[in-house]
C-alpha positions as a Markdown table, in Angstrom:
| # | Residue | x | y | z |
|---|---|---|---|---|
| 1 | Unk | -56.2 | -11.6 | 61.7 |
| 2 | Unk | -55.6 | -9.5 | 58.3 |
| 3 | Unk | -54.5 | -6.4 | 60.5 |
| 4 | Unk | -51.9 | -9.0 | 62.4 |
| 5 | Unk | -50.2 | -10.0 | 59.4 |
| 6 | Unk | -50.2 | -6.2 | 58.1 |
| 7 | Unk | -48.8 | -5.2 | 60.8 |
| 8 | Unk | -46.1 | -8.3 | 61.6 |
| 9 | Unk | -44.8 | -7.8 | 58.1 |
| 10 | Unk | -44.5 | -4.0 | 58.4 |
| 11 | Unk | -42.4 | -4.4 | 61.9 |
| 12 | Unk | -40.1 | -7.1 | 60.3 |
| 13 | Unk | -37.0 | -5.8 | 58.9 |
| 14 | Unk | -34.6 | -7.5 | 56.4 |
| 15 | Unk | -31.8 | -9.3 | 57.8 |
| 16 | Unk | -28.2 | -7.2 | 56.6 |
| 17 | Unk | -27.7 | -8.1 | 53.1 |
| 18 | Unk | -23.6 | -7.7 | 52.1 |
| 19 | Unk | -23.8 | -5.7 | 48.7 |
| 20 | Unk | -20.8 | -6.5 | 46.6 |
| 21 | Unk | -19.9 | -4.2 | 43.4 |
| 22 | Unk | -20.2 | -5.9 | 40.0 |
| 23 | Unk | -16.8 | -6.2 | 38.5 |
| 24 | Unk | -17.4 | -4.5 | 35.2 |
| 25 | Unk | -14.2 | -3.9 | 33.5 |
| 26 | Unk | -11.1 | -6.6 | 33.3 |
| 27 | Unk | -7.7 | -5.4 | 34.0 |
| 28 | Unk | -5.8 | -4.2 | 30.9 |
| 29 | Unk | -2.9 | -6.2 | 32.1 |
| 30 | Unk | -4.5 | -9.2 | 30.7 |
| 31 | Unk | -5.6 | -8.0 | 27.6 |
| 32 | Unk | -3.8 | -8.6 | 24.5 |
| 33 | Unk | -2.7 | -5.6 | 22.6 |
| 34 | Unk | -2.6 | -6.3 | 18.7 |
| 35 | Unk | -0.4 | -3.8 | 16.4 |
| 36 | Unk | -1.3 | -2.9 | 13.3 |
| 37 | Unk | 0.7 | -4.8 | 11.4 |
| 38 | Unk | 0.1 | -7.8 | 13.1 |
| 39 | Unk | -3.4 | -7.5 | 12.3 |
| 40 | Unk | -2.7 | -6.8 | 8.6 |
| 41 | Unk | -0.8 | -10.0 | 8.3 |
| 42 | Unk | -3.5 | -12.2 | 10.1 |
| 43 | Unk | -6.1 | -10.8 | 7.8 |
| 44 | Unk | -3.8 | -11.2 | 4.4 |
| 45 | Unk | -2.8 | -14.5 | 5.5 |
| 46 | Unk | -6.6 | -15.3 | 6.3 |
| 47 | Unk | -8.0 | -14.1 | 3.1 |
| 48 | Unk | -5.1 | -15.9 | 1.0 |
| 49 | Unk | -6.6 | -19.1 | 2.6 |
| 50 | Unk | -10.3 | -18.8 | 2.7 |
| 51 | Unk | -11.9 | -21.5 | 0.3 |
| 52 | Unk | -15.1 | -20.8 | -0.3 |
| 53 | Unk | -17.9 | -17.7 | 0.1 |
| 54 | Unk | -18.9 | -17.9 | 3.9 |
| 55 | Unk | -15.0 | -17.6 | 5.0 |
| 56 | Unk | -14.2 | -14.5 | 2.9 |
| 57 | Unk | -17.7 | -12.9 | 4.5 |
| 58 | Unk | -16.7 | -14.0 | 7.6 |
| 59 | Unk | -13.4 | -12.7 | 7.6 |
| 60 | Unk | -14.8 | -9.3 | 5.7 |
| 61 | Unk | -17.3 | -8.8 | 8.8 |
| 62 | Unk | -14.5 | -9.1 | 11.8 |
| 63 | Unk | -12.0 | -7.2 | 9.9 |
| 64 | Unk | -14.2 | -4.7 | 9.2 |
| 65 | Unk | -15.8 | -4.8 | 12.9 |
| 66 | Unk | -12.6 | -3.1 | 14.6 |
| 67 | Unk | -12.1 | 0.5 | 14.8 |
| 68 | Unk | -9.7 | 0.6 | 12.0 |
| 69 | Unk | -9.5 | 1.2 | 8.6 |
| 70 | Unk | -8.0 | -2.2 | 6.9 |
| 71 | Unk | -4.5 | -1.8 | 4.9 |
| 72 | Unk | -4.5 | -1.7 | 1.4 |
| 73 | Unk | -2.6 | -5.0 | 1.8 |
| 74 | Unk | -5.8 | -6.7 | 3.5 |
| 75 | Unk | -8.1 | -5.2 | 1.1 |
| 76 | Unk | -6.4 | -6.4 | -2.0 |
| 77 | Unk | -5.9 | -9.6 | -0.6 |
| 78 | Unk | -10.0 | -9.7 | 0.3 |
| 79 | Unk | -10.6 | -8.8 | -3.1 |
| 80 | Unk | -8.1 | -11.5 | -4.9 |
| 81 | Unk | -10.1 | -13.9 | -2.3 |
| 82 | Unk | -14.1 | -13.0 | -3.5 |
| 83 | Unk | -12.8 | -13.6 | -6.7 |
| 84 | Unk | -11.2 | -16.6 | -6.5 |
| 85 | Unk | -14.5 | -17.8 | -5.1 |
| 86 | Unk | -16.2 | -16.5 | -7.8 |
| 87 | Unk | -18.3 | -13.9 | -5.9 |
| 88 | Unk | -18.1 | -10.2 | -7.7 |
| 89 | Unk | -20.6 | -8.5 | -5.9 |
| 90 | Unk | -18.8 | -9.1 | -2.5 |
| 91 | Unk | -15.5 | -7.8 | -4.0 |
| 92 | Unk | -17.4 | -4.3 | -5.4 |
| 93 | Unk | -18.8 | -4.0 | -1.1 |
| 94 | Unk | -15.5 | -4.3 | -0.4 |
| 95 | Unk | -14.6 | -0.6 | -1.8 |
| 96 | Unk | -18.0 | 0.3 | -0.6 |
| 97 | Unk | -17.0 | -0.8 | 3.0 |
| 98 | Unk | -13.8 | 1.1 | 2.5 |
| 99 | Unk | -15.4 | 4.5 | 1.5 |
| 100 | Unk | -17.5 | 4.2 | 4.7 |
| 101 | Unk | -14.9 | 3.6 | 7.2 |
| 102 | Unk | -12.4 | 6.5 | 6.1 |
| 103 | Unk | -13.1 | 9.8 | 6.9 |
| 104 | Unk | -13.4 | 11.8 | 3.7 |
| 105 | Unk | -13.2 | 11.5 | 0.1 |
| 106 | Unk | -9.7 | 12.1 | -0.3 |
| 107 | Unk | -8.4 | 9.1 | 1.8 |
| 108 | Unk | -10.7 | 6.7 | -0.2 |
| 109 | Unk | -9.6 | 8.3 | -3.2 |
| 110 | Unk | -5.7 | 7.0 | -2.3 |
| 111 | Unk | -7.5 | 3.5 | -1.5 |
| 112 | Unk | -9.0 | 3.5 | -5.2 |
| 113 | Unk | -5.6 | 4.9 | -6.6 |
| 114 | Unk | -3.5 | 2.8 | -4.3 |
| 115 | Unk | -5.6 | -0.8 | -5.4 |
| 116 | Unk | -6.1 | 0.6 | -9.6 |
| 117 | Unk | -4.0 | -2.4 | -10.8 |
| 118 | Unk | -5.5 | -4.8 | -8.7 |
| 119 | Unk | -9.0 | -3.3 | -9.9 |
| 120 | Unk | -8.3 | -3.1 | -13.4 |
| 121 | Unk | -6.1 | -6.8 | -13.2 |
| 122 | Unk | -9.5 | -8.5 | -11.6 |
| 123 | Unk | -11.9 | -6.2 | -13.9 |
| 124 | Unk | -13.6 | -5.0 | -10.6 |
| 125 | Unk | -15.4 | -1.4 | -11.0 |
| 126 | Unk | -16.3 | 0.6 | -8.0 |
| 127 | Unk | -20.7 | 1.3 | -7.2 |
| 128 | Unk | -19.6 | 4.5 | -8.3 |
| 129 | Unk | -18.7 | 3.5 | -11.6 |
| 130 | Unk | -21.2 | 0.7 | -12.4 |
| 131 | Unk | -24.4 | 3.2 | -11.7 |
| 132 | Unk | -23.0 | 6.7 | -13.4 |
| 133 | Unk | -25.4 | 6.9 | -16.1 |
């Protein structure tokens, strides 16, 4: 009886199975493109109204999750935001984000330069400058 079965289910064959293609990609007609400055006005405008800790994060971790670097605008707007929540540390990881997304030393250097007043108005030093002993 074992050898039937063996050999039944060796003679059998599948039926035709259809095989479709998995659609992997959308079409970029319905994706939205965002410009640049649009997303530096939704990310100043979104900082300017977080009200507590958890918003300015939040709002730190998307902005910083695209492949760009943030405009000076957004970053000074993040910064006025952790500390009108009263958070320091988050405002100094701010400038540490910064110096990892740009692609040398020079550009973060024109961030630092670019955001001095804002710094020196909100008494926020770089990690740079608080561990340079």
């Amino acid at each position: 009886m074992r050898t039937q079965v063996f050999s039944t289910l060796l003679r059998t064959r599948p039926t035709t199975v259809s095989r479709v293609a998995p659609r992997l990609a959308r079409s970029s007609s319905t994706q939205h493109q965002e410009t640049f400055e649009s997303f530096t006005q939704r990310y100043v405008n979104f900082f300017q109204s977080a009200e507590d800790l958890f918003e300015v994060q939040r709002g730190l971790n998307n902005c910083f999750a695209h492949d760009l670097v943030p405009a000076p605008a957004v970053v000074e707007s993040a910064v006025r935001a952790s500390r009108r929540v009263n958070d320091y540390a988050t405002a100094v990881r701010i400038f540490e984000g910064i110096k990892e997304k740009v692609e040398n030393q020079a550009q973060y250097q024109a961030y630092l330069d670019e955001l001095k007043p804002v710094r020196e108005e909100l008494g926020i030093d770089t990690k740079e400058e608080l561990f340079s002993s």
